[in-house]
Short mmCIF file of N, CA and C in Angstrom, two decimals:
data_model
loop_
_atom_site.label_atom_id
_atom_site.label_comp_id
_atom_site.label_asym_id
_atom_site.label_seq_id
_atom_site.Cartn_x
_atom_site.Cartn_y
_atom_site.Cartn_z
N UNK Z 1235 81.14 141.84 194.14
CA UNK Z 1235 81.13 143.14 193.89
C UNK Z 1235 79.82 143.63 194.82
N UNK Z 1236 78.74 143.46 194.69
CA UNK Z 1236 77.25 144.50 194.99
C UNK Z 1236 77.46 144.27 196.22
N UNK Z 1237 78.26 143.19 196.88
CA UNK Z 1237 78.28 142.70 198.47
C UNK Z 1237 78.87 143.61 199.38
N UNK Z 1238 80.08 143.82 198.58
CA UNK Z 1238 81.39 144.52 199.12
C UNK Z 1238 80.96 146.29 199.15
N UNK Z 1239 80.57 146.59 198.02
CA UNK Z 1239 79.59 148.02 197.97
C UNK Z 1239 78.43 148.14 198.62
N UNK Z 1240 77.70 147.27 199.38
CA UNK Z 1240 76.90 147.24 200.17
C UNK Z 1240 75.35 147.45 199.17
N UNK Z 1241 75.34 147.10 198.20
CA UNK Z 1241 74.16 146.98 197.36
C UNK Z 1241 73.54 145.51 197.59
N UNK Z 1242 74.27 144.56 197.94
CA UNK Z 1242 73.83 143.39 198.51
C UNK Z 1242 74.12 142.75 199.69
N UNK Z 1243 72.84 142.23 200.59
CA UNK Z 1243 73.67 141.58 201.79
C UNK Z 1243 74.25 140.50 201.62
N UNK Z 1244 75.56 140.22 202.17
CA UNK Z 1244 76.21 138.74 202.06
C UNK Z 1244 75.43 137.72 202.96
N UNK Z 1245 75.51 136.31 202.41
CA UNK Z 1245 74.83 135.58 203.31
C UNK Z 1245 75.57 134.85 204.55
N UNK Z 1246 76.80 135.51 204.72
CA UNK Z 1246 77.75 134.99 205.65
C UNK Z 1246 78.84 135.97 205.61
N UNK Z 1247 79.86 135.71 206.58
CA UNK Z 1247 81.28 136.29 206.61
C UNK Z 1247 80.72 138.00 206.98
N UNK Z 1248 81.90 138.27 206.85
CA UNK Z 1248 81.90 140.03 207.13
C UNK Z 1248 83.00 140.91 205.94
N UNK Z 1249 82.17 142.08 205.35
CA UNK Z 1249 83.21 142.77 204.63
C UNK Z 1249 83.54 144.32 205.50
N UNK Z 1250 84.71 144.28 205.11
CA UNK Z 1250 85.18 145.57 205.63
C UNK Z 1250 85.78 146.29 204.82
N UNK Z 1251 85.78 147.71 204.99
CA UNK Z 1251 86.34 148.60 203.71
C UNK Z 1251 87.08 149.55 204.62
N UNK Z 1252 88.45 149.48 204.77
CA UNK Z 1252 89.38 150.82 205.41
C UNK Z 1252 88.96 150.32 206.78
N UNK Z 1253 88.47 149.20 207.36
CA UNK Z 1253 88.54 148.80 208.77
C UNK Z 1253 87.20 149.15 209.27
N UNK Z 1254 85.89 149.55 208.09
CA UNK Z 1254 84.76 149.66 208.44
C UNK Z 1254 83.70 148.75 208.03
N UNK Z 1255 83.27 148.03 208.67
CA UNK Z 1255 82.02 146.93 208.78
C UNK Z 1255 80.98 147.79 207.49
N UNK Z 1256 81.01 147.07 206.48
CA UNK Z 1256 80.11 147.54 205.44
C UNK Z 1256 78.15 147.73 206.07
N UNK Z 1257 77.94 146.38 206.87
CA UNK Z 1257 76.93 146.05 207.67
C UNK Z 1257 76.72 147.37 208.68
N UNK Z 1258 77.51 147.44 209.23
CA UNK Z 1258 77.65 148.64 210.19
C UNK Z 1258 77.70 150.02 210.34
N UNK Z 1259 78.44 150.20 209.21
CA UNK Z 1259 78.74 151.61 208.78
C UNK Z 1259 78.49 152.05 207.35
N UNK Z 1260 77.49 151.69 206.54
CA UNK Z 1260 77.49 151.27 205.07
C UNK Z 1260 78.00 152.92 204.17
N UNK Z 1261 77.28 154.14 205.23
CA UNK Z 1261 77.85 155.20 204.61
C UNK Z 1261 79.11 155.66 204.87
N UNK Z 1262 79.73 155.47 205.66
CA UNK Z 1262 81.37 155.54 205.75
C UNK Z 1262 81.91 154.70 205.06
N UNK Z 1263 81.81 153.84 204.52
CA UNK Z 1263 82.21 153.01 203.49
C UNK Z 1263 82.43 153.60 202.22
N UNK Z 1264 80.82 153.87 201.99
CA UNK Z 1264 80.23 154.25 200.52
C UNK Z 1264 81.39 155.44 200.20
N UNK Z 1265 81.57 156.64 201.29
CA UNK Z 1265 82.56 157.49 201.35
C UNK Z 1265 83.92 157.90 200.76
N UNK Z 1266 84.38 156.38 200.92
CA UNK Z 1266 85.86 156.05 200.53
C UNK Z 1266 85.86 155.02 199.36
N UNK Z 1267 84.88 154.98 199.00
CA UNK Z 1267 84.85 153.79 197.69
C UNK Z 1267 84.02 154.38 196.54
N UNK Z 1268 84.17 153.63 195.22
CA UNK Z 1268 83.21 154.02 194.25
C UNK Z 1268 83.27 152.76 193.25
N UNK Z 1269 81.99 152.12 192.87
CA UNK Z 1269 81.62 151.54 192.01
C UNK Z 1269 81.28 151.58 190.45
N UNK Z 1270 81.85 151.00 189.88
CA UNK Z 1270 81.85 151.01 188.37
C UNK Z 1270 80.66 149.65 188.32
N UNK Z 1271 79.52 149.66 187.93
CA UNK Z 1271 78.67 148.43 187.26
C UNK Z 1271 79.31 148.07 186.04
N UNK Z 1272 78.87 147.02 185.67
CA UNK Z 1272 79.09 146.35 183.90
C UNK Z 1272 78.27 147.33 183.45
N UNK Z 1273 77.08 147.41 183.75
CA UNK Z 1273 76.35 148.05 182.60
C UNK Z 1273 75.35 149.34 183.64
N UNK Z 1274 76.14 150.58 183.26
CA UNK Z 1274 75.78 151.68 184.01
C UNK Z 1274 74.40 152.31 183.84
N UNK Z 1275 73.70 152.27 184.67
CA UNK Z 1275 72.56 152.64 184.97
C UNK Z 1275 72.19 153.95 185.44
N UNK Z 1276 71.79 155.06 184.73
CA UNK Z 1276 72.17 156.51 185.09
C UNK Z 1276 70.58 157.27 185.04
N UNK Z 1277 70.46 158.09 185.47
CA UNK Z 1277 69.30 159.02 185.00
C UNK Z 1277 69.23 159.63 183.44
N UNK Z 1278 68.56 158.97 182.89
CA UNK Z 1278 68.35 159.11 181.62
C UNK Z 1278 68.03 160.80 181.13
N UNK Z 1279 67.16 160.98 181.86
CA UNK Z 1279 66.78 162.57 181.64
C UNK Z 1279 67.53 163.58 181.78
N UNK Z 1280 68.82 163.60 182.43
CA UNK Z 1280 70.02 164.37 182.80
C UNK Z 1280 71.01 164.27 181.55
N UNK Z 1281 71.39 165.19 181.47
CA UNK Z 1281 72.90 165.26 180.56
C UNK Z 1281 73.88 165.07 181.30
N UNK Z 1282 75.06 164.42 180.89
CA UNK Z 1282 76.12 163.70 180.97
C UNK Z 1282 76.75 164.93 182.53
N UNK Z 1283 76.87 166.20 182.08
CA UNK Z 1283 77.23 167.33 183.20
C UNK Z 1283 76.40 166.99 184.19
N UNK Z 1284 74.91 167.28 184.19
CA UNK Z 1284 73.71 166.91 185.20
C UNK Z 1284 74.43 165.72 185.94
N UNK Z 1285 74.68 164.55 185.38
CA UNK Z 1285 74.85 163.28 186.29
C UNK Z 1285 76.16 163.49 186.99
N UNK Z 1286 76.83 164.04 186.61
CA UNK Z 1286 78.38 164.09 186.93
C UNK Z 1286 78.04 165.14 188.20
N UNK Z 1287 77.55 166.30 188.02
CA UNK Z 1287 77.30 167.09 189.42
C UNK Z 1287 76.76 166.52 190.43
N UNK Z 1288 75.50 166.07 189.67
CA UNK Z 1288 74.73 165.19 191.14
C UNK Z 1288 75.42 163.95 191.67
N UNK Z 1289 76.27 163.35 190.73
CA UNK Z 1289 77.57 162.86 191.86
C UNK Z 1289 78.33 163.71 192.72
N UNK Z 1290 79.15 164.63 192.28
CA UNK Z 1290 79.63 165.29 193.17
C UNK Z 1290 78.90 165.94 194.35
N UNK Z 1291 77.74 166.17 194.33
CA UNK Z 1291 77.04 166.91 195.21
C UNK Z 1291 76.69 165.88 196.27
N UNK Z 1292 76.49 164.52 196.10
CA UNK Z 1292 76.29 163.69 196.89
C UNK Z 1292 77.90 163.61 197.76
N UNK Z 1293 79.05 163.63 197.44
CA UNK Z 1293 80.01 163.48 197.64
C UNK Z 1293 80.69 164.77 197.97
N UNK Z 1294 79.95 165.90 198.14
CA UNK Z 1294 80.52 166.89 198.71
C UNK Z 1294 81.54 167.51 198.35
N UNK Z 1295 81.82 167.14 196.71
CA UNK Z 1295 82.88 167.75 195.92
C UNK Z 1295 82.77 169.28 195.76
N UNK Z 1296 83.41 170.02 196.00
CA UNK Z 1296 83.42 171.68 195.70
C UNK Z 1296 83.40 172.03 194.30
N UNK Z 1297 83.18 172.64 194.08
CA UNK Z 1297 82.45 173.20 192.53
C UNK Z 1297 83.86 173.47 191.52
N UNK Z 1298 84.98 174.35 192.23
CA UNK Z 1298 86.02 174.24 191.33
C UNK Z 1298 87.03 172.55 191.56
N UNK Z 1299 86.92 171.77 192.33
CA UNK Z 1299 87.35 170.52 192.24
C UNK Z 1299 86.78 169.72 190.82
N UNK Z 1300 85.24 169.71 191.26
CA UNK Z 1300 84.39 168.93 190.01
C UNK Z 1300 84.84 169.58 188.60
N UNK Z 1301 84.56 170.52 188.55
CA UNK Z 1301 84.92 171.30 187.57
C UNK Z 1301 86.51 171.05 186.84
N UNK Z 1302 87.19 170.82 187.52
CA UNK Z 1302 88.79 170.44 187.35
C UNK Z 1302 88.77 169.10 186.79
N UNK Z 1303 88.28 168.25 187.67
CA UNK Z 1303 88.48 166.92 187.37
C UNK Z 1303 87.18 166.33 186.30
N UNK Z 1304 86.06 166.60 185.92
CA UNK Z 1304 85.50 166.51 184.72
C UNK Z 1304 86.24 167.11 183.58
N UNK Z 1305 86.53 168.12 183.64
CA UNK Z 1305 87.41 168.52 182.18
C UNK Z 1305 89.03 167.80 181.99
N UNK Z 1306 89.28 167.35 183.43
CA UNK Z 1306 90.68 166.64 183.07
C UNK Z 1306 90.39 165.07 182.46
N UNK Z 1307 89.40 164.63 183.21
CA UNK Z 1307 89.43 163.25 183.18
C UNK Z 1307 88.12 162.97 181.49
N UNK Z 1308 87.12 164.24 181.26
CA UNK Z 1308 86.77 164.01 179.94
C UNK Z 1308 87.55 163.92 178.71
N UNK Z 1309 88.21 165.19 179.26
CA UNK Z 1309 89.71 164.82 178.11
C UNK Z 1309 90.25 163.74 178.10
N UNK Z 1310 90.43 163.28 178.73
CA UNK Z 1310 91.27 162.39 179.06
C UNK Z 1310 90.70 160.73 178.33
N UNK Z 1311 89.66 160.51 178.67
CA UNK Z 1311 88.72 159.78 177.89
C UNK Z 1311 88.08 160.25 176.72
N UNK Z 1312 88.18 161.46 176.10
CA UNK Z 1312 87.66 161.37 175.11
C UNK Z 1312 86.20 161.79 175.18
N UNK Z 1313 85.10 162.51 176.09
CA UNK Z 1313 84.00 162.51 175.83
C UNK Z 1313 83.74 163.63 176.16
N UNK Z 1314 84.66 164.76 176.48
CA UNK Z 1314 84.23 165.95 176.86
C UNK Z 1314 83.17 166.71 176.05
N UNK Z 1315 83.09 166.47 174.64
CA UNK Z 1315 81.80 167.24 173.62
C UNK Z 1315 81.08 166.17 173.69
N UNK Z 1316 80.90 165.53 174.47
CA UNK Z 1316 79.63 164.31 174.32
C UNK Z 1316 79.11 164.31 175.61
N UNK Z 1317 79.13 165.25 176.37
CA UNK Z 1317 78.25 165.33 177.89
C UNK Z 1317 76.86 165.72 177.46
N UNK Z 1318 76.29 165.43 176.44
CA UNK Z 1318 74.73 165.86 176.88
C UNK Z 1318 73.62 164.71 176.78
N UNK Z 1319 72.87 164.66 176.50
CA UNK Z 1319 71.75 164.05 177.04
C UNK Z 1319 72.30 162.11 177.16
N UNK Z 1320 71.98 161.67 178.52
CA UNK Z 1320 72.53 160.57 178.51
C UNK Z 1320 71.67 159.26 177.96
N UNK Z 1321 70.34 159.59 177.73
CA UNK Z 1321 69.76 158.72 176.69
C UNK Z 1321 69.82 158.51 175.55
N UNK Z 1322 70.84 159.36 174.82
CA UNK Z 1322 71.67 159.57 173.84
C UNK Z 1322 72.81 158.74 173.63
N UNK Z 1323 73.15 158.39 174.67
CA UNK Z 1323 74.87 157.91 174.99
C UNK Z 1323 74.74 156.57 174.53
N UNK Z 1324 75.87 155.97 173.95
CA UNK Z 1324 75.87 154.48 173.82
C UNK Z 1324 76.48 153.88 174.87
N UNK Z 1325 76.71 152.68 174.79
CA UNK Z 1325 77.20 151.94 176.46
C UNK Z 1325 78.54 152.50 176.68
N UNK Z 1326 79.31 152.64 175.62
CA UNK Z 1326 80.79 153.12 175.76
C UNK Z 1326 81.02 154.50 176.32
N UNK Z 1327 79.96 155.47 175.93
CA UNK Z 1327 79.72 156.55 176.55
C UNK Z 1327 79.24 156.90 177.91
N UNK Z 1328 78.43 155.89 178.15
CA UNK Z 1328 78.07 155.99 179.28
C UNK Z 1328 79.08 155.18 180.26
N UNK Z 1329 79.81 154.21 179.96
CA UNK Z 1329 80.58 153.59 180.63
C UNK Z 1329 82.10 154.49 181.33
N UNK Z 1330 81.87 155.47 180.01
CA UNK Z 1330 83.09 156.88 180.26
C UNK Z 1330 82.42 157.64 181.59
N UNK Z 1331 81.50 157.84 181.26
CA UNK Z 1331 80.62 158.93 182.43
C UNK Z 1331 80.75 158.16 183.49
N UNK Z 1332 80.56 156.73 183.79
CA UNK Z 1332 80.19 156.21 184.96
C UNK Z 1332 81.98 155.96 185.82
N UNK Z 1333 82.97 156.31 184.38
CA UNK Z 1333 84.19 156.17 185.22
C UNK Z 1333 84.27 157.37 185.99
N UNK Z 1334 84.33 158.38 185.31
CA UNK Z 1334 84.37 160.08 185.85
C UNK Z 1334 83.42 159.90 187.22
N UNK Z 1335 82.62 159.69 186.85
CA UNK Z 1335 81.73 159.71 188.42
C UNK Z 1335 82.26 159.01 189.68
N UNK Z 1336 83.10 157.76 189.48
CA UNK Z 1336 83.46 157.19 189.77
C UNK Z 1336 84.84 157.88 190.82
N UNK Z 1337 85.22 158.58 190.06
CA UNK Z 1337 86.78 158.93 189.65
C UNK Z 1337 86.71 160.82 190.73
N UNK Z 1338 85.35 161.08 190.47
CA UNK Z 1338 85.13 162.52 190.82
C UNK Z 1338 85.65 162.94 192.36
N UNK Z 1339 85.61 162.19 193.51
CA UNK Z 1339 85.31 162.31 194.62
C UNK Z 1339 86.70 161.70 195.61
N UNK Z 1340 87.69 161.14 194.43
CA UNK Z 1340 89.13 160.61 194.85
C UNK Z 1340 88.88 159.62 195.88
N UNK Z 1341 88.17 158.39 195.56
CA UNK Z 1341 88.00 157.32 196.55
C UNK Z 1341 89.02 156.67 196.78
N UNK Z 1342 89.04 155.77 197.90
CA UNK Z 1342 90.27 155.30 198.57
C UNK Z 1342 90.09 153.72 197.59
N UNK Z 1343 89.09 153.46 197.20
CA UNK Z 1343 88.79 151.94 196.91
C UNK Z 1343 88.06 152.52 195.43
N UNK Z 1344 88.06 151.62 194.67
CA UNK Z 1344 87.18 151.29 193.62
C UNK Z 1344 86.86 150.21 193.06
N UNK Z 1345 85.89 149.92 192.86
CA UNK Z 1345 85.17 148.29 192.59
C UNK Z 1345 84.78 148.43 191.30
N UNK Z 1346 84.92 147.55 190.24
CA UNK Z 1346 84.50 147.74 188.85
C UNK Z 1346 84.20 146.68 188.39
N UNK Z 1347 83.11 146.42 188.05
CA UNK Z 1347 82.76 145.25 187.01
C UNK Z 1347 82.86 145.41 185.45
N UNK Z 1348 83.56 144.27 185.35
CA UNK Z 1348 84.03 144.31 183.35
C UNK Z 1348 84.23 145.75 183.17
N UNK Z 1349 85.20 146.88 183.59
CA UNK Z 1349 85.11 148.26 183.27
C UNK Z 1349 85.93 148.34 181.95
N UNK Z 1350 85.89 147.34 180.91
CA UNK Z 1350 86.54 147.61 179.65
C UNK Z 1350 85.81 147.42 178.57
N UNK Z 1351 84.37 146.83 179.30
CA UNK Z 1351 83.40 146.47 178.16
C UNK Z 1351 82.91 147.65 177.88
N UNK Z 1352 82.62 148.14 176.37
CA UNK Z 1352 82.31 148.91 175.45
C UNK Z 1352 83.33 150.41 175.33
N UNK Z 1353 84.28 150.39 175.95
CA UNK Z 1353 85.18 151.07 175.69
C UNK Z 1353 86.01 151.11 174.42
N UNK Z 1354 86.38 152.37 173.79
CA UNK Z 1354 87.74 152.30 172.65
C UNK Z 1354 88.79 151.80 173.06
N UNK Z 1355 89.35 151.72 172.54
CA UNK Z 1355 90.85 151.43 172.50
C UNK Z 1355 91.94 152.48 173.17
N UNK Z 1356 91.60 153.59 173.01
CA UNK Z 1356 92.44 154.50 173.33
C UNK Z 1356 91.71 155.03 174.98
N UNK Z 1357 90.39 154.85 175.12
CA UNK Z 1357 89.95 155.09 176.34
C UNK Z 1357 90.25 153.70 177.24
N UNK Z 1358 90.63 152.56 176.91
CA UNK Z 1358 91.15 151.20 177.40
C UNK Z 1358 92.12 151.83 178.08
N UNK Z 1359 93.07 151.88 177.02
CA UNK Z 1359 94.35 152.26 177.62
C UNK Z 1359 94.50 153.28 178.41
N UNK Z 1360 93.86 154.52 178.40
CA UNK Z 1360 93.73 155.85 179.71
C UNK Z 1360 93.15 155.06 180.61
N UNK Z 1361 92.34 154.01 180.79
CA UNK Z 1361 91.67 153.50 182.32
C UNK Z 1361 92.76 152.78 182.68
N UNK Z 1362 93.49 151.91 181.92
CA UNK Z 1362 94.67 151.26 182.52
C UNK Z 1362 95.34 152.34 183.08
N UNK Z 1363 96.22 153.38 182.61
CA UNK Z 1363 97.04 154.20 183.19
C UNK Z 1363 96.20 154.71 184.73
N UNK Z 1364 94.77 155.27 184.39
CA UNK Z 1364 94.17 156.02 185.67
C UNK Z 1364 94.15 154.68 187.13
N UNK Z 1365 94.19 153.49 186.46
CA UNK Z 1365 94.16 152.69 187.35
C UNK Z 1365 95.27 152.85 187.89
N UNK Z 1366 96.47 152.46 187.32
CA UNK Z 1366 97.94 152.35 187.19
C UNK Z 1366 98.29 153.39 188.16
N UNK Z 1367 97.93 154.78 188.23
CA UNK Z 1367 98.27 155.65 189.10
C UNK Z 1367 97.41 156.01 190.36
N UNK Z 1368 96.12 155.39 190.54
CA UNK Z 1368 95.46 155.31 191.59
C UNK Z 1368 95.85 154.29 192.31
N UNK Z 1369 96.53 153.26 191.82
CA UNK Z 1369 97.37 152.19 192.83
C UNK Z 1369 98.47 152.70 193.34
N UNK Z 1370 98.90 152.96 192.23
CA UNK Z 1370 100.41 154.04 192.98
C UNK Z 1370 100.32 154.73 193.96
N UNK Z 1371 99.25 155.94 193.84
CA UNK Z 1371 99.23 156.77 194.98
C UNK Z 1371 98.64 156.46 195.95
N UNK Z 1372 98.45 155.03 196.24
CA UNK Z 1372 97.90 154.39 197.79
C UNK Z 1372 96.65 153.81 197.68
N UNK Z 1373 96.32 153.87 196.69
CA UNK Z 1373 94.50 153.63 196.62
C UNK Z 1373 94.66 152.06 196.20
N UNK Z 1374 93.18 151.32 195.97
CA UNK Z 1374 93.54 150.11 195.65
C UNK Z 1374 91.77 149.89 194.84
N UNK Z 1375 92.13 148.71 193.88
CA UNK Z 1375 91.08 148.65 193.08
C UNK Z 1375 90.52 147.27 192.83
N UNK Z 1376 88.96 146.91 193.08
CA UNK Z 1376 89.01 145.40 192.97
C UNK Z 1376 88.08 145.53 191.76
N UNK Z 1377 88.56 144.56 190.44
CA UNK Z 1377 87.70 144.40 189.30
C UNK Z 1377 87.72 142.63 189.02
N UNK Z 1378 86.21 142.55 188.43
CA UNK Z 1378 85.78 141.34 187.66
C UNK Z 1378 86.62 141.90 186.37
N UNK Z 1379 87.21 140.48 185.59
CA UNK Z 1379 87.05 140.62 184.12
C UNK Z 1379 87.14 139.24 183.64
N UNK Z 1380 87.02 139.09 182.26
CA UNK Z 1380 86.69 137.90 181.82
C UNK Z 1380 87.97 137.64 180.91
N UNK Z 1381 88.56 139.13 180.57
CA UNK Z 1381 89.63 139.07 180.00
C UNK Z 1381 91.23 138.90 180.63
N UNK Z 1382 91.51 137.45 180.50
CA UNK Z 1382 92.43 137.13 181.35
C UNK Z 1382 93.77 138.10 181.62
N UNK Z 1383 94.22 138.41 180.04
CA UNK Z 1383 95.33 139.19 179.49
C UNK Z 1383 95.28 140.61 180.47
N UNK Z 1384 94.23 140.82 180.78
CA UNK Z 1384 94.07 142.43 181.15
C UNK Z 1384 94.14 142.22 182.83
N UNK Z 1385 94.09 141.08 183.31
CA UNK Z 1385 93.93 140.87 184.65
C UNK Z 1385 95.52 140.45 184.71
N UNK Z 1386 96.09 139.76 183.99
CA UNK Z 1386 97.56 139.58 184.24
C UNK Z 1386 98.60 140.70 184.08
N UNK Z 1387 98.45 141.66 183.22
CA UNK Z 1387 99.04 142.52 183.11
C UNK Z 1387 98.93 143.86 184.31
N UNK Z 1388 97.62 143.72 184.88
CA UNK Z 1388 97.50 144.86 185.85
C UNK Z 1388 97.29 144.63 187.38
N UNK Z 1389 97.20 143.66 187.33
CA UNK Z 1389 97.02 142.71 189.05
C UNK Z 1389 98.12 142.49 189.66
N UNK Z 1390 98.33 142.50 190.83
CA UNK Z 1390 99.05 141.84 191.37
C UNK Z 1390 98.88 140.92 192.30
N UNK Z 1391 97.31 140.95 192.69
CA UNK Z 1391 96.57 139.53 193.34
C UNK Z 1391 95.48 139.37 192.06
N UNK Z 1392 95.12 138.10 192.38
CA UNK Z 1392 94.21 137.50 191.76
C UNK Z 1392 93.16 136.42 191.96
N UNK Z 1393 91.80 136.09 191.90
CA UNK Z 1393 91.04 135.31 192.32
C UNK Z 1393 90.80 134.62 191.12
N UNK Z 1394 90.17 133.33 191.32
CA UNK Z 1394 89.44 132.60 190.28
C UNK Z 1394 88.60 131.99 190.88
N UNK Z 1395 87.15 132.75 190.19
CA UNK Z 1395 86.02 132.04 190.72
C UNK Z 1395 84.95 131.17 190.01
N UNK Z 1396 84.76 129.99 190.24
CA UNK Z 1396 84.20 129.09 189.50
C UNK Z 1396 82.37 128.68 190.23
N UNK Z 1397 81.55 129.02 189.51
CA UNK Z 1397 80.25 128.35 190.24
C UNK Z 1397 80.46 128.76 191.28
N UNK Z 1398 80.97 130.13 192.04
CA UNK Z 1398 80.44 131.19 193.27
C UNK Z 1398 81.22 130.25 194.03
N UNK Z 1399 82.34 129.49 193.78
CA UNK Z 1399 83.35 129.17 194.67
C UNK Z 1399 84.69 129.82 194.47
N UNK Z 1400 85.64 130.17 195.30
CA UNK Z 1400 86.82 130.41 194.96
C UNK Z 1400 87.64 129.34 194.78
N UNK Z 1401 88.40 129.26 193.67
CA UNK Z 1401 89.20 128.24 193.08
C UNK Z 1401 90.64 128.48 193.52
N UNK Z 1402 90.96 129.74 193.08
CA UNK Z 1402 92.70 130.35 193.09
C UNK Z 1402 92.61 131.23 193.69
N UNK Z 1403 93.40 131.67 194.78
CA UNK Z 1403 93.54 132.78 195.25
C UNK Z 1403 95.24 133.20 195.64
N UNK Z 1404 95.55 134.24 195.52
CA UNK Z 1404 97.28 134.50 195.79
C UNK Z 1404 97.93 135.53 195.10
N UNK Z 1405 98.99 136.06 195.33
CA UNK Z 1405 99.89 137.30 194.10
C UNK Z 1405 99.47 136.32 192.70
N UNK Z 1406 99.72 137.63 191.90
CA UNK Z 1406 99.60 137.15 190.64
C UNK Z 1406 100.86 135.73 190.17
N UNK Z 1407 102.31 136.06 190.70
CA UNK Z 1407 103.56 135.05 190.73
C UNK Z 1407 102.95 133.85 191.05
N UNK Z 1408 102.12 133.65 192.26
CA UNK Z 1408 101.91 132.47 192.73
C UNK Z 1408 101.38 131.55 192.10
N UNK Z 1409 99.64 132.41 191.61
CA UNK Z 1409 99.01 132.05 191.11
C UNK Z 1409 99.48 131.40 189.32
N UNK Z 1410 100.10 132.13 188.93
CA UNK Z 1410 100.11 131.86 187.72
C UNK Z 1410 101.44 130.96 187.62
N UNK Z 1411 102.66 131.07 188.28
CA UNK Z 1411 103.47 130.32 188.18
C UNK Z 1411 104.25 130.41 186.92
N UNK Z 1412 104.78 129.40 186.40
CA UNK Z 1412 105.43 129.57 185.26
C UNK Z 1412 104.27 129.74 183.92
N UNK Z 1413 103.21 129.55 184.11
CA UNK Z 1413 101.97 129.56 183.35
C UNK Z 1413 101.51 130.90 182.81
N UNK Z 1414 100.79 130.97 181.49
CA UNK Z 1414 99.93 132.14 181.73
C UNK Z 1414 98.40 132.11 182.72
N UNK Z 1415 98.11 133.15 182.99
CA UNK Z 1415 96.47 132.90 183.62
C UNK Z 1415 95.78 132.11 182.89
N UNK Z 1416 95.52 132.13 181.73
CA UNK Z 1416 94.60 131.70 180.77
C UNK Z 1416 95.20 130.07 181.00
N UNK Z 1417 96.09 129.78 180.67
CA UNK Z 1417 96.73 128.31 180.85
C UNK Z 1417 96.06 127.88 182.20
N UNK Z 1418 96.46 128.35 183.43
CA UNK Z 1418 95.74 128.13 184.81
C UNK Z 1418 94.61 128.12 184.86
N UNK Z 1419 93.84 128.66 184.36
CA UNK Z 1419 92.25 129.00 184.32
C UNK Z 1419 91.63 127.76 182.97
N UNK Z 1420 92.17 127.55 181.90
CA UNK Z 1420 91.55 126.30 181.12
C UNK Z 1420 92.18 124.90 182.14
N UNK Z 1421 93.14 124.86 182.65
CA UNK Z 1421 93.55 123.67 183.90
C UNK Z 1421 92.64 123.32 184.66
N UNK Z 1422 91.98 124.83 185.36
CA UNK Z 1422 90.71 124.23 186.27
C UNK Z 1422 89.72 124.23 186.03
N UNK Z 1423 89.17 124.06 184.50
CA UNK Z 1423 88.23 124.00 183.79
C UNK Z 1423 88.46 122.36 183.37
N UNK Z 1424 89.34 122.26 183.42
CA UNK Z 1424 89.03 120.77 182.72
C UNK Z 1424 89.59 119.69 183.84
N UNK Z 1425 89.48 120.10 185.17
CA UNK Z 1425 89.59 119.42 186.17
C UNK Z 1425 88.36 119.49 186.80
N UNK Z 1426 87.78 120.27 186.20
CA UNK Z 1426 86.29 120.39 186.88
C UNK Z 1426 85.42 119.54 185.90
N UNK Z 1427 85.57 119.39 184.61
CA UNK Z 1427 84.78 118.52 183.48
C UNK Z 1427 85.15 117.01 184.15
N UNK Z 1428 86.52 116.66 185.04
CA UNK Z 1428 86.53 115.30 185.20
C UNK Z 1428 85.71 114.57 186.37
#
């Protein structure tokens, strides 16, 4: 994920985002994507509102658009009242701020690393809805998860990586077949052990 969003340089191959090389056009790629890390690092000296306005400034989001998106997404994720000092935020609150910051500029591609960790059940449900809406509107989401039921319910394509190697990839129905994704994963683990 970090290589896909330009934070790490890949050892080989090529990564393109919206037809653009992440190596040759990193700024253009970053304009059309967002990245939500598994442990969001934020400027702890800012408030949630200041951080979201900072991100909106980076992406050139107008004052009216940012205020509307912060209000809508803050209400949806149940954090509007808690956008005070980031240093006082729990992991779940920081995760909600990271989600809002990722969506504030309406990216085409969203990269998420374990996006549900730390979220309360209501916020996790709302995030799933936001993900579905984003994809239905023509966007794409690439995310990692260890919760196979979540991948099974949300994804139309899946990749299973073990030891840094791609061991299964394809449409969810093709990879899963008549089994669950969990059963497929466990079978792959058994093969590894033999």
